[in-house]
Each structure stands twice: as C-alpha cells, then as structure tokens.
Amino acid sequence: MSHDTIAINRRMDRFDRHDSVWLFGYGSLIFKADFPFIERRPASIGNWSRRFWQGSHDHRGTESAPGRVVTLVPELGATCHGMAYLVTPEEFAHLDHREKNGYLRLATDIGFEDGSAIEGIVYIATHENAAFLGAADERDIARQIAGARGPSGPNSDYLLALAQALRELDKPDAHVFAIERHLGELLAQQLT
Ligand code: BEZ
C-alpha cells in the first residue's frame, strides 16, 4: 500500500527561504530527533489532541499487521504538549521521507513555556490519508500495538518511549498513558 506524501509536502514551500523554522514534535520526534537542530524547547499547540489513530505499515508494522502511531486530531480547547526544534528548512526533505506514510506539513502557531509563540510546522496525518485507522477502544489499540513490529522495531517500544518522554517532560497524556497501562496488563497476562 502506498500513501506517499513526499511530493505534496515538497509543494508546501512557505518557509523555504527562511534561515530557520520551528518544527513541533508530538510523537517520535519527542524521543527520536535523528536530524541536526539548532535549538529545542518544550512547546505546545492549541486545539489538537494526540491520538494513536494512524496506521504504520512502514515503520512500526507491516502491510499484513499494521502498527499504530500517533497523529493529531482537532479538538477545540485541547492543548497538545511536545517538543519544538529549530531547524534549517533543508531538514524537511529528510522528515518528508521519514514520515512519508500519510503525514502532511501544516503551518501552525507554536507556543513556548515563557508565553511567547511563533509560526512553524507540524506534521499531521488526517482522516483523509489511506493509512488512517481512526478511533478504537484503547484496550484494542494496546492489543494491536502488542502484536505489531516493523523495520523500525516493535510498536510497543514506540508507545513506551513516547510515554516515558512525556513523563520526562512532565506532560501527562491520558490517552497515551491508558494505552501504556493496557499494554502492561496484556504483557502481564501473557506471563501467567
Ligand atoms: C512528530 O513526532 O511530531 C511526528 C509524528 C509523525 C510524523 C512527523 C512528526
């Protein structure tokens, strides 16, 4: 299955002539920054919630057993906490490739803990992309994650690394933590 978004993202050239751009990370970007950055700061964006609603056939699962990774869904009044990276615009080519399975660049206001804000970029996989799986019971999401593994490793490693990174940021996320708890219960059952 191909959900290639590289060409679409390349056309989003709004920041191409800037010396640097802030990129908001809310998923793997919080715990895996495999690109050069100038600076990073805890940050948040408004009216979005993090959800394990995006399928992963290329990183944390396969075509026959897709994993689940996070995307953002609109939710009025919600705040999504994460980590912002100041990067040069050239880094987006790398990120477009790494996140080619349905994620699109979106310009957004990024807020910092000192109260300041700046326009930057966030990658979002909307319900319109072919790999989108959508809402499910959090216990079922945990079950799917427990059974998925892809070229980037077990889907459970992704979940656990994200939950740990949010704990380190002191930004609890009820959805992520509930799925982590269900995963722990499933693994404990397997041992008995
Ligand atoms: C992020 O961690 O912000 C991210 C998630 C998916 C695709 C690109 C970025």
Short mmCIF file of N, CA and C and ligand atoms in Angstrom, two decimals:
data_model
loop_
_atom_site.label_atom_id
_atom_site.label_comp_id
_atom_site.label_asym_id
_atom_site.label_seq_id
_atom_site.Cartn_x
_atom_site.Cartn_y
_atom_site.Cartn_z
N MET A 1 0.84 -1.19 0.00
CA MET A 1 0.00 0.00 0.00
C MET A 1 0.89 1.25 0.00
N SER A 2 0.63 2.20 -0.88
CA SER A 2 1.45 3.40 -0.90
C SER A 2 0.63 4.61 -0.47
N HIS A 3 1.17 5.40 0.43
CA HIS A 3 0.47 6.59 0.91
C HIS A 3 1.45 7.75 0.81
N ASP A 4 2.19 7.78 -0.28
CA ASP A 4 3.34 8.67 -0.37
C ASP A 4 2.95 10.15 -0.38
N THR A 5 3.46 10.87 0.61
CA THR A 5 3.12 12.29 0.72
C THR A 5 4.31 13.20 0.40
N ILE A 6 5.41 12.61 -0.07
CA ILE A 6 6.63 13.41 -0.29
C ILE A 6 6.38 14.54 -1.28
N ALA A 7 5.74 14.22 -2.41
CA ALA A 7 5.54 15.23 -3.45
C ALA A 7 4.62 16.35 -2.95
N ILE A 8 3.59 15.98 -2.23
CA ILE A 8 2.66 17.01 -1.71
C ILE A 8 3.40 17.93 -0.74
N ASN A 9 4.20 17.34 0.15
CA ASN A 9 4.91 18.14 1.14
C ASN A 9 5.94 19.07 0.48
N ARG A 10 6.54 18.61 -0.60
CA ARG A 10 7.55 19.45 -1.27
C ARG A 10 6.91 20.75 -1.78
N ARG A 11 5.61 20.68 -2.10
CA ARG A 11 4.93 21.88 -2.61
C ARG A 11 4.61 22.89 -1.50
N MET A 12 4.73 22.45 -0.24
CA MET A 12 4.49 23.37 0.89
C MET A 12 5.80 24.11 1.14
N ASP A 13 6.00 25.20 0.38
CA ASP A 13 7.32 25.85 0.35
C ASP A 13 7.36 27.17 1.11
N ARG A 14 6.35 27.37 1.95
CA ARG A 14 6.18 28.64 2.65
C ARG A 14 7.41 29.11 3.44
N PHE A 15 8.17 28.17 4.02
CA PHE A 15 9.30 28.55 4.87
C PHE A 15 10.65 28.33 4.18
N ASP A 16 10.60 27.99 2.88
CA ASP A 16 11.83 27.58 2.20
C ASP A 16 12.92 28.65 2.22
N ARG A 17 12.51 29.92 2.20
CA ARG A 17 13.52 30.98 2.14
C ARG A 17 13.89 31.51 3.53
N HIS A 18 13.33 30.89 4.57
CA HIS A 18 13.71 31.29 5.94
C HIS A 18 15.06 30.68 6.30
N ASP A 19 15.81 31.33 7.17
CA ASP A 19 17.08 30.75 7.63
C ASP A 19 16.82 29.55 8.53
N SER A 20 15.76 29.64 9.33
CA SER A 20 15.42 28.56 10.25
C SER A 20 13.91 28.56 10.49
N VAL A 21 13.41 27.41 10.90
CA VAL A 21 11.96 27.22 11.11
C VAL A 21 11.77 26.37 12.36
N TRP A 22 10.74 26.68 13.15
CA TRP A 22 10.41 25.82 14.29
C TRP A 22 9.53 24.68 13.82
N LEU A 23 9.85 23.49 14.28
CA LEU A 23 9.10 22.27 13.96
C LEU A 23 8.56 21.73 15.27
N PHE A 24 7.24 21.50 15.34
CA PHE A 24 6.64 20.96 16.56
C PHE A 24 6.57 19.44 16.47
N GLY A 25 7.13 18.77 17.48
CA GLY A 25 7.08 17.30 17.52
C GLY A 25 6.21 16.84 18.67
N TYR A 26 5.34 15.87 18.38
CA TYR A 26 4.41 15.38 19.41
C TYR A 26 4.44 13.85 19.53
N GLY A 27 5.20 13.21 18.64
CA GLY A 27 5.27 11.74 18.65
C GLY A 27 6.72 11.31 18.72
N SER A 28 7.13 10.56 17.70
CA SER A 28 8.52 10.07 17.73
C SER A 28 9.53 11.21 17.74
N LEU A 29 9.13 12.35 17.25
CA LEU A 29 10.09 13.47 17.26
C LEU A 29 10.46 13.89 18.68
N ILE A 30 9.63 13.57 19.65
CA ILE A 30 9.98 13.94 21.03
C ILE A 30 11.16 13.10 21.51
N PHE A 31 11.14 11.81 21.15
CA PHE A 31 12.19 10.94 21.70
C PHE A 31 13.22 10.49 20.67
N LYS A 32 13.00 10.83 19.39
CA LYS A 32 13.98 10.43 18.37
C LYS A 32 14.22 11.59 17.40
N ALA A 33 15.14 12.43 17.76
CA ALA A 33 15.48 13.56 16.89
C ALA A 33 16.73 13.16 16.11
N ASP A 34 16.52 12.47 14.98
CA ASP A 34 17.66 11.96 14.20
C ASP A 34 18.02 12.92 13.08
N PHE A 35 18.04 14.20 13.43
CA PHE A 35 18.36 15.24 12.45
C PHE A 35 19.05 16.37 13.23
N PRO A 36 19.87 17.16 12.53
CA PRO A 36 20.53 18.27 13.23
C PRO A 36 19.52 19.38 13.56
N PHE A 37 19.63 19.92 14.73
CA PHE A 37 18.77 21.07 15.06
C PHE A 37 19.59 22.13 15.79
N ILE A 38 19.12 23.36 15.71
CA ILE A 38 19.86 24.50 16.27
C ILE A 38 19.55 24.62 17.76
N GLU A 39 18.29 24.35 18.10
CA GLU A 39 17.84 24.52 19.48
C GLU A 39 16.58 23.68 19.65
N ARG A 40 16.29 23.24 20.87
CA ARG A 40 14.99 22.60 21.10
C ARG A 40 14.39 23.08 22.42
N ARG A 41 13.06 23.21 22.41
CA ARG A 41 12.37 23.73 23.59
C ARG A 41 11.04 23.03 23.77
N PRO A 42 10.65 22.70 25.02
CA PRO A 42 9.30 22.20 25.26
C PRO A 42 8.29 23.22 24.72
N ALA A 43 7.23 22.72 24.12
CA ALA A 43 6.28 23.63 23.45
C ALA A 43 4.91 22.97 23.40
N SER A 44 3.94 23.71 22.90
CA SER A 44 2.59 23.15 22.78
C SER A 44 1.87 23.80 21.61
N ILE A 45 0.83 23.12 21.13
CA ILE A 45 -0.04 23.73 20.14
C ILE A 45 -1.49 23.56 20.59
N GLY A 46 -2.31 24.53 20.23
CA GLY A 46 -3.68 24.55 20.72
C GLY A 46 -4.67 23.92 19.76
N ASN A 47 -5.75 23.38 20.35
CA ASN A 47 -6.88 22.83 19.60
C ASN A 47 -6.56 21.54 18.84
N TRP A 48 -5.58 20.79 19.37
CA TRP A 48 -5.24 19.48 18.80
C TRP A 48 -5.03 18.48 19.94
N SER A 49 -5.41 17.24 19.71
CA SER A 49 -5.15 16.16 20.67
C SER A 49 -4.37 15.04 19.98
N ARG A 50 -3.43 14.45 20.75
CA ARG A 50 -2.60 13.35 20.24
C ARG A 50 -3.41 12.05 20.34
N ARG A 51 -3.43 11.28 19.24
CA ARG A 51 -4.18 10.02 19.23
C ARG A 51 -3.42 8.94 18.46
N PHE A 52 -3.49 7.70 18.95
CA PHE A 52 -2.90 6.56 18.24
C PHE A 52 -3.86 6.08 17.15
N TRP A 53 -4.10 6.94 16.19
CA TRP A 53 -5.12 6.65 15.17
C TRP A 53 -4.52 6.47 13.78
N GLN A 54 -3.20 6.57 13.65
CA GLN A 54 -2.59 6.44 12.33
C GLN A 54 -1.95 5.05 12.20
N GLY A 55 -2.23 4.38 11.10
CA GLY A 55 -1.62 3.07 10.86
C GLY A 55 -0.17 3.22 10.44
N SER A 56 0.65 2.25 10.82
CA SER A 56 2.05 2.25 10.40
C SER A 56 2.37 0.93 9.72
N HIS A 57 2.52 1.00 8.39
CA HIS A 57 2.87 -0.20 7.62
C HIS A 57 4.36 -0.24 7.32
N ASP A 58 5.03 0.91 7.55
CA ASP A 58 6.41 1.01 7.09
C ASP A 58 7.43 1.16 8.21
N HIS A 59 7.01 1.56 9.39
CA HIS A 59 7.96 1.75 10.50
C HIS A 59 7.70 0.78 11.65
N ARG A 60 6.48 0.79 12.16
CA ARG A 60 6.17 0.02 13.38
C ARG A 60 5.18 -1.10 13.12
N GLY A 61 5.07 -1.51 11.85
CA GLY A 61 4.20 -2.60 11.49
C GLY A 61 4.47 -2.99 10.05
N THR A 62 3.61 -3.83 9.52
CA THR A 62 3.77 -4.29 8.13
C THR A 62 2.43 -4.17 7.43
N GLU A 63 2.43 -4.46 6.15
CA GLU A 63 1.17 -4.42 5.38
C GLU A 63 0.14 -5.37 6.00
N SER A 64 0.60 -6.55 6.41
CA SER A 64 -0.36 -7.54 6.91
C SER A 64 -0.69 -7.33 8.40
N ALA A 65 0.20 -6.68 9.12
CA ALA A 65 -0.07 -6.42 10.55
C ALA A 65 0.38 -5.00 10.87
N PRO A 66 -0.42 -4.01 10.44
CA PRO A 66 -0.02 -2.62 10.68
C PRO A 66 0.02 -2.29 12.16
N GLY A 67 0.97 -1.43 12.51
CA GLY A 67 1.01 -0.93 13.87
C GLY A 67 0.18 0.34 13.96
N ARG A 68 0.24 0.97 15.13
CA ARG A 68 -0.45 2.25 15.32
C ARG A 68 0.55 3.25 15.88
N VAL A 69 0.54 4.46 15.29
CA VAL A 69 1.39 5.55 15.76
C VAL A 69 0.51 6.78 15.93
N VAL A 70 1.09 7.84 16.49
CA VAL A 70 0.22 8.98 16.80
C VAL A 70 0.10 9.96 15.64
N THR A 71 -1.06 10.60 15.62
CA THR A 71 -1.29 11.76 14.80
C THR A 71 -2.03 12.76 15.69
N LEU A 72 -2.39 13.91 15.13
CA LEU A 72 -3.17 14.88 15.89
C LEU A 72 -4.56 14.98 15.30
N VAL A 73 -5.54 15.09 16.18
CA VAL A 73 -6.92 15.29 15.71
C VAL A 73 -7.43 16.60 16.31
N PRO A 74 -8.23 17.34 15.52
CA PRO A 74 -8.70 18.63 16.03
C PRO A 74 -9.62 18.46 17.23
N GLU A 75 -9.38 19.25 18.27
CA GLU A 75 -10.27 19.23 19.44
C GLU A 75 -10.23 20.63 20.06
N LEU A 76 -11.35 21.32 19.93
CA LEU A 76 -11.42 22.70 20.40
C LEU A 76 -11.08 22.78 21.89
N GLY A 77 -10.18 23.66 22.25
CA GLY A 77 -9.84 23.86 23.66
C GLY A 77 -8.74 22.94 24.18
N ALA A 78 -8.38 21.92 23.40
CA ALA A 78 -7.34 20.99 23.86
C ALA A 78 -5.95 21.61 23.63
N THR A 79 -4.97 21.12 24.40
CA THR A 79 -3.58 21.53 24.18
C THR A 79 -2.74 20.28 24.04
N CYS A 80 -1.93 20.23 23.00
CA CYS A 80 -1.01 19.11 22.83
C CYS A 80 0.39 19.59 23.18
N HIS A 81 1.01 18.92 24.15
CA HIS A 81 2.37 19.28 24.58
C HIS A 81 3.39 18.39 23.86
N GLY A 82 4.52 18.99 23.55
CA GLY A 82 5.58 18.22 22.89
C GLY A 82 6.88 18.98 22.94
N MET A 83 7.68 18.79 21.91
CA MET A 83 9.00 19.41 21.85
C MET A 83 9.15 20.11 20.49
N ALA A 84 9.61 21.35 20.53
CA ALA A 84 9.82 22.08 19.27
C ALA A 84 11.32 22.16 18.98
N TYR A 85 11.64 22.01 17.69
CA TYR A 85 13.03 22.04 17.23
C TYR A 85 13.21 23.18 16.23
N LEU A 86 14.24 23.96 16.42
CA LEU A 86 14.58 24.98 15.43
C LEU A 86 15.53 24.34 14.42
N VAL A 87 15.08 24.26 13.17
CA VAL A 87 15.85 23.57 12.14
C VAL A 87 16.02 24.47 10.92
N THR A 88 16.94 24.09 10.04
CA THR A 88 17.01 24.79 8.75
C THR A 88 15.98 24.14 7.82
N PRO A 89 15.45 24.88 6.86
CA PRO A 89 14.40 24.32 6.00
C PRO A 89 14.83 23.06 5.26
N GLU A 90 16.14 22.88 5.07
CA GLU A 90 16.62 21.67 4.36
C GLU A 90 16.23 20.39 5.10
N GLU A 91 16.06 20.47 6.42
CA GLU A 91 15.72 19.26 7.20
C GLU A 91 14.37 18.68 6.81
N PHE A 92 13.52 19.49 6.20
CA PHE A 92 12.18 18.98 5.90
C PHE A 92 12.19 17.89 4.83
N ALA A 93 13.18 17.92 3.96
CA ALA A 93 13.27 16.86 2.94
C ALA A 93 13.47 15.52 3.64
N HIS A 94 14.34 15.50 4.66
CA HIS A 94 14.59 14.27 5.43
C HIS A 94 13.32 13.83 6.15
N LEU A 95 12.64 14.79 6.78
CA LEU A 95 11.43 14.44 7.54
C LEU A 95 10.30 14.00 6.61
N ASP A 96 10.20 14.63 5.44
CA ASP A 96 9.17 14.23 4.47
C ASP A 96 9.36 12.76 4.10
N HIS A 97 10.64 12.35 3.98
CA HIS A 97 10.91 10.96 3.63
C HIS A 97 10.63 10.04 4.80
N ARG A 98 11.11 10.44 5.98
CA ARG A 98 10.92 9.59 7.18
C ARG A 98 9.44 9.39 7.48
N GLU A 99 8.62 10.41 7.25
CA GLU A 99 7.20 10.36 7.63
C GLU A 99 6.31 10.37 6.39
N LYS A 100 6.72 9.63 5.36
CA LYS A 100 6.02 9.71 4.07
C LYS A 100 4.68 8.98 4.06
N ASN A 101 4.40 8.24 5.12
CA ASN A 101 3.21 7.38 5.12
C ASN A 101 1.95 8.13 5.57
N GLY A 102 1.68 9.28 4.94
CA GLY A 102 0.41 9.97 5.21
C GLY A 102 0.50 11.29 5.93
N TYR A 103 1.69 11.66 6.41
CA TYR A 103 1.81 12.91 7.18
C TYR A 103 2.05 14.11 6.27
N LEU A 104 1.28 15.16 6.51
CA LEU A 104 1.42 16.39 5.72
C LEU A 104 1.89 17.54 6.61
N ARG A 105 2.73 18.40 6.02
CA ARG A 105 3.18 19.59 6.74
C ARG A 105 2.01 20.57 6.88
N LEU A 106 1.88 21.14 8.06
CA LEU A 106 0.86 22.16 8.29
C LEU A 106 1.51 23.32 9.04
N ALA A 107 1.21 24.54 8.62
CA ALA A 107 1.71 25.70 9.36
C ALA A 107 0.83 25.90 10.59
N THR A 108 1.46 26.17 11.72
CA THR A 108 0.70 26.31 12.98
C THR A 108 1.41 27.26 13.93
N ASP A 109 0.65 27.82 14.87
CA ASP A 109 1.28 28.61 15.93
C ASP A 109 1.81 27.66 16.99
N ILE A 110 3.06 27.84 17.38
CA ILE A 110 3.70 27.01 18.40
C ILE A 110 3.94 27.88 19.63
N GLY A 111 3.45 27.43 20.77
CA GLY A 111 3.61 28.21 22.00
C GLY A 111 4.72 27.66 22.86
N PHE A 112 5.47 28.56 23.50
CA PHE A 112 6.56 28.15 24.39
C PHE A 112 6.19 28.43 25.84
N GLU A 113 6.98 27.85 26.75
CA GLU A 113 6.61 27.93 28.16
C GLU A 113 6.75 29.33 28.74
N ASP A 114 7.52 30.20 28.05
CA ASP A 114 7.64 31.59 28.54
C ASP A 114 6.50 32.47 28.05
N GLY A 115 5.51 31.86 27.35
CA GLY A 115 4.35 32.62 26.89
C GLY A 115 4.48 33.14 25.47
N SER A 116 5.67 33.04 24.88
CA SER A 116 5.84 33.51 23.51
C SER A 116 5.31 32.47 22.52
N ALA A 117 5.10 32.89 21.29
CA ALA A 117 4.59 31.97 20.26
C ALA A 117 5.17 32.37 18.91
N ILE A 118 5.27 31.38 18.02
CA ILE A 118 5.79 31.67 16.68
C ILE A 118 5.17 30.69 15.69
N GLU A 119 5.06 31.11 14.45
CA GLU A 119 4.50 30.18 13.46
C GLU A 119 5.58 29.20 13.00
N GLY A 120 5.22 27.95 12.94
CA GLY A 120 6.15 26.91 12.50
C GLY A 120 5.40 25.80 11.80
N ILE A 121 5.99 24.61 11.83
CA ILE A 121 5.42 23.48 11.08
C ILE A 121 5.16 22.30 12.01
N VAL A 122 4.05 21.61 11.75
CA VAL A 122 3.77 20.34 12.40
C VAL A 122 3.36 19.36 11.31
N TYR A 123 3.70 18.09 11.48
CA TYR A 123 3.26 17.06 10.53
C TYR A 123 2.01 16.38 11.09
N ILE A 124 0.95 16.33 10.27
CA ILE A 124 -0.31 15.72 10.72
C ILE A 124 -0.80 14.74 9.66
N ALA A 125 -1.28 13.58 10.13
CA ALA A 125 -1.89 12.59 9.23
C ALA A 125 -3.41 12.68 9.45
N THR A 126 -4.12 13.19 8.48
CA THR A 126 -5.55 13.41 8.67
C THR A 126 -6.34 12.15 8.31
N HIS A 127 -7.64 12.20 8.59
CA HIS A 127 -8.51 11.05 8.30
C HIS A 127 -8.58 10.77 6.80
N GLU A 128 -8.08 11.71 5.98
CA GLU A 128 -8.17 11.52 4.52
C GLU A 128 -7.06 10.64 3.97
N ASN A 129 -6.03 10.34 4.78
CA ASN A 129 -4.93 9.53 4.22
C ASN A 129 -5.26 8.04 4.34
N ALA A 130 -4.73 7.28 3.40
CA ALA A 130 -5.13 5.86 3.27
C ALA A 130 -4.69 5.00 4.45
N ALA A 131 -3.69 5.46 5.19
CA ALA A 131 -3.21 4.65 6.32
C ALA A 131 -3.92 4.99 7.63
N PHE A 132 -4.85 5.95 7.57
CA PHE A 132 -5.55 6.37 8.79
C PHE A 132 -6.45 5.24 9.29
N LEU A 133 -6.35 4.91 10.58
CA LEU A 133 -7.17 3.83 11.15
C LEU A 133 -8.32 4.37 11.99
N GLY A 134 -8.12 5.53 12.59
CA GLY A 134 -9.20 6.16 13.36
C GLY A 134 -9.34 5.63 14.77
N ALA A 135 -10.45 6.04 15.38
CA ALA A 135 -10.67 5.75 16.80
C ALA A 135 -10.90 4.26 17.02
N ALA A 136 -10.50 3.80 18.20
CA ALA A 136 -10.79 2.43 18.63
C ALA A 136 -10.69 2.43 20.15
N ASP A 137 -11.24 1.41 20.76
CA ASP A 137 -11.12 1.24 22.20
C ASP A 137 -9.63 1.20 22.58
N GLU A 138 -9.26 1.87 23.66
CA GLU A 138 -7.83 1.95 24.00
C GLU A 138 -7.23 0.57 24.31
N ARG A 139 -8.07 -0.35 24.83
CA ARG A 139 -7.56 -1.71 25.09
C ARG A 139 -7.26 -2.41 23.75
N ASP A 140 -8.12 -2.19 22.75
CA ASP A 140 -7.89 -2.80 21.43
C ASP A 140 -6.66 -2.19 20.75
N ILE A 141 -6.48 -0.88 20.97
CA ILE A 141 -5.28 -0.24 20.41
C ILE A 141 -4.03 -0.88 21.03
N ALA A 142 -4.08 -1.10 22.34
CA ALA A 142 -2.92 -1.73 23.03
C ALA A 142 -2.68 -3.13 22.48
N ARG A 143 -3.77 -3.86 22.21
CA ARG A 143 -3.64 -5.23 21.69
C ARG A 143 -2.98 -5.19 20.31
N GLN A 144 -3.41 -4.25 19.47
CA GLN A 144 -2.83 -4.13 18.13
C GLN A 144 -1.34 -3.77 18.23
N ILE A 145 -1.03 -2.84 19.12
CA ILE A 145 0.37 -2.42 19.30
C ILE A 145 1.23 -3.59 19.78
N ALA A 146 0.66 -4.39 20.69
CA ALA A 146 1.41 -5.53 21.25
C ALA A 146 1.80 -6.53 20.17
N GLY A 147 0.97 -6.61 19.11
CA GLY A 147 1.21 -7.62 18.08
C GLY A 147 1.91 -7.10 16.84
N ALA A 148 2.35 -5.85 16.87
CA ALA A 148 2.94 -5.27 15.65
C ALA A 148 4.42 -4.98 15.82
N ARG A 149 5.11 -5.18 14.73
CA ARG A 149 6.56 -4.89 14.69
C ARG A 149 6.91 -4.60 13.24
N GLY A 150 7.79 -3.63 13.00
CA GLY A 150 8.17 -3.27 11.63
C GLY A 150 9.65 -3.00 11.56
N PRO A 151 10.10 -2.42 10.43
CA PRO A 151 11.53 -2.19 10.23
C PRO A 151 12.14 -1.30 11.31
N SER A 152 11.35 -0.42 11.93
CA SER A 152 11.89 0.45 12.99
C SER A 152 11.82 -0.19 14.37
N GLY A 153 11.27 -1.42 14.43
CA GLY A 153 11.22 -2.12 15.72
C GLY A 153 9.81 -2.38 16.19
N PRO A 154 9.69 -2.96 17.40
CA PRO A 154 8.36 -3.29 17.93
C PRO A 154 7.54 -2.02 18.14
N ASN A 155 6.25 -2.12 17.83
CA ASN A 155 5.35 -0.99 18.04
C ASN A 155 5.30 -0.63 19.53
N SER A 156 5.44 -1.64 20.39
CA SER A 156 5.38 -1.37 21.83
C SER A 156 6.54 -0.48 22.28
N ASP A 157 7.71 -0.61 21.64
CA ASP A 157 8.85 0.25 22.00
C ASP A 157 8.49 1.72 21.74
N TYR A 158 7.80 1.95 20.62
CA TYR A 158 7.38 3.32 20.27
C TYR A 158 6.45 3.87 21.35
N LEU A 159 5.44 3.09 21.73
CA LEU A 159 4.49 3.52 22.76
C LEU A 159 5.21 3.82 24.07
N LEU A 160 6.06 2.89 24.49
CA LEU A 160 6.73 3.04 25.79
C LEU A 160 7.70 4.23 25.78
N ALA A 161 8.39 4.43 24.65
CA ALA A 161 9.32 5.56 24.56
C ALA A 161 8.56 6.89 24.58
N LEU A 162 7.41 6.92 23.92
CA LEU A 162 6.62 8.15 23.91
C LEU A 162 6.09 8.45 25.32
N ALA A 163 5.55 7.43 25.99
CA ALA A 163 5.02 7.63 27.34
C ALA A 163 6.13 8.11 28.28
N GLN A 164 7.31 7.51 28.18
CA GLN A 164 8.44 7.89 29.03
C GLN A 164 8.87 9.34 28.75
N ALA A 165 8.90 9.70 27.46
CA ALA A 165 9.31 11.06 27.09
C ALA A 165 8.31 12.09 27.63
N LEU A 166 7.02 11.75 27.60
CA LEU A 166 6.01 12.67 28.13
C LEU A 166 6.13 12.80 29.65
N ARG A 167 6.49 11.69 30.29
CA ARG A 167 6.71 11.73 31.75
C ARG A 167 7.90 12.64 32.05
N GLU A 168 8.97 12.50 31.24
CA GLU A 168 10.16 13.33 31.48
C GLU A 168 9.86 14.81 31.25
N LEU A 169 8.93 15.08 30.31
CA LEU A 169 8.52 16.47 30.07
C LEU A 169 7.54 16.97 31.14
N ASP A 170 7.07 16.03 31.96
CA ASP A 170 6.04 16.33 32.97
C ASP A 170 4.74 16.81 32.29
N LYS A 171 4.41 16.13 31.17
CA LYS A 171 3.19 16.46 30.43
C LYS A 171 2.38 15.19 30.21
N PRO A 172 1.65 14.76 31.26
CA PRO A 172 0.87 13.53 31.14
C PRO A 172 -0.16 13.61 30.02
N ASP A 173 -0.37 12.49 29.35
CA ASP A 173 -1.36 12.41 28.28
C ASP A 173 -2.24 11.20 28.59
N ALA A 174 -3.51 11.44 28.94
CA ALA A 174 -4.40 10.38 29.43
C ALA A 174 -4.54 9.25 28.41
N HIS A 175 -4.64 9.59 27.13
CA HIS A 175 -4.81 8.59 26.06
C HIS A 175 -3.56 7.69 25.96
N VAL A 176 -2.40 8.32 25.91
CA VAL A 176 -1.15 7.55 25.79
C VAL A 176 -0.94 6.69 27.03
N PHE A 177 -1.17 7.26 28.19
CA PHE A 177 -0.93 6.52 29.44
C PHE A 177 -1.93 5.37 29.60
N ALA A 178 -3.17 5.55 29.13
CA ALA A 178 -4.15 4.46 29.24
C ALA A 178 -3.73 3.29 28.36
N ILE A 179 -3.26 3.58 27.16
CA ILE A 179 -2.83 2.50 26.25
C ILE A 179 -1.59 1.81 26.82
N GLU A 180 -0.69 2.60 27.40
CA GLU A 180 0.51 2.01 28.04
C GLU A 180 0.09 1.07 29.18
N ARG A 181 -0.91 1.50 29.95
CA ARG A 181 -1.38 0.66 31.08
C ARG A 181 -1.98 -0.65 30.55
N HIS A 182 -2.80 -0.54 29.49
CA HIS A 182 -3.41 -1.76 28.90
C HIS A 182 -2.33 -2.68 28.33
N LEU A 183 -1.31 -2.10 27.75
CA LEU A 183 -0.22 -2.92 27.22
C LEU A 183 0.45 -3.69 28.36
N GLY A 184 0.70 -3.00 29.47
CA GLY A 184 1.30 -3.66 30.63
C GLY A 184 0.45 -4.82 31.11
N GLU A 185 -0.88 -4.62 31.13
CA GLU A 185 -1.79 -5.69 31.57
C GLU A 185 -1.72 -6.89 30.62
N LEU A 186 -1.69 -6.59 29.33
CA LEU A 186 -1.62 -7.67 28.33
C LEU A 186 -0.33 -8.48 28.49
N LEU A 187 0.77 -7.76 28.68
CA LEU A 187 2.06 -8.45 28.82
C LEU A 187 2.08 -9.28 30.11
N ALA A 188 1.47 -8.74 31.16
CA ALA A 188 1.43 -9.48 32.44
C ALA A 188 0.59 -10.75 32.28
N GLN A 189 -0.52 -10.65 31.52
CA GLN A 189 -1.37 -11.84 31.29
C GLN A 189 -0.60 -12.93 30.54
N GLN A 190 0.23 -12.46 29.58
CA GLN A 190 0.99 -13.44 28.79
C GLN A 190 1.99 -14.20 29.64
N LEU A 191 2.40 -13.60 30.77
CA LEU A 191 3.39 -14.25 31.64
C LEU A 191 2.76 -15.24 32.60
N THR A 192 1.40 -15.16 32.74
CA THR A 192 0.76 -16.05 33.74
C THR A 192 0.20 -17.29 33.07
C1 BEZ B 1 6.07 14.07 15.48
O1 BEZ B 1 6.58 13.40 16.35
O2 BEZ B 1 5.76 15.22 15.65
C2 BEZ B 1 5.78 13.49 14.15
C3 BEZ B 1 4.95 12.45 14.08
C4 BEZ B 1 4.69 11.92 12.86
C5 BEZ B 1 5.24 12.45 11.73
C6 BEZ B 1 6.07 13.50 11.82
C7 BEZ B 1 6.34 14.05 13.04
#
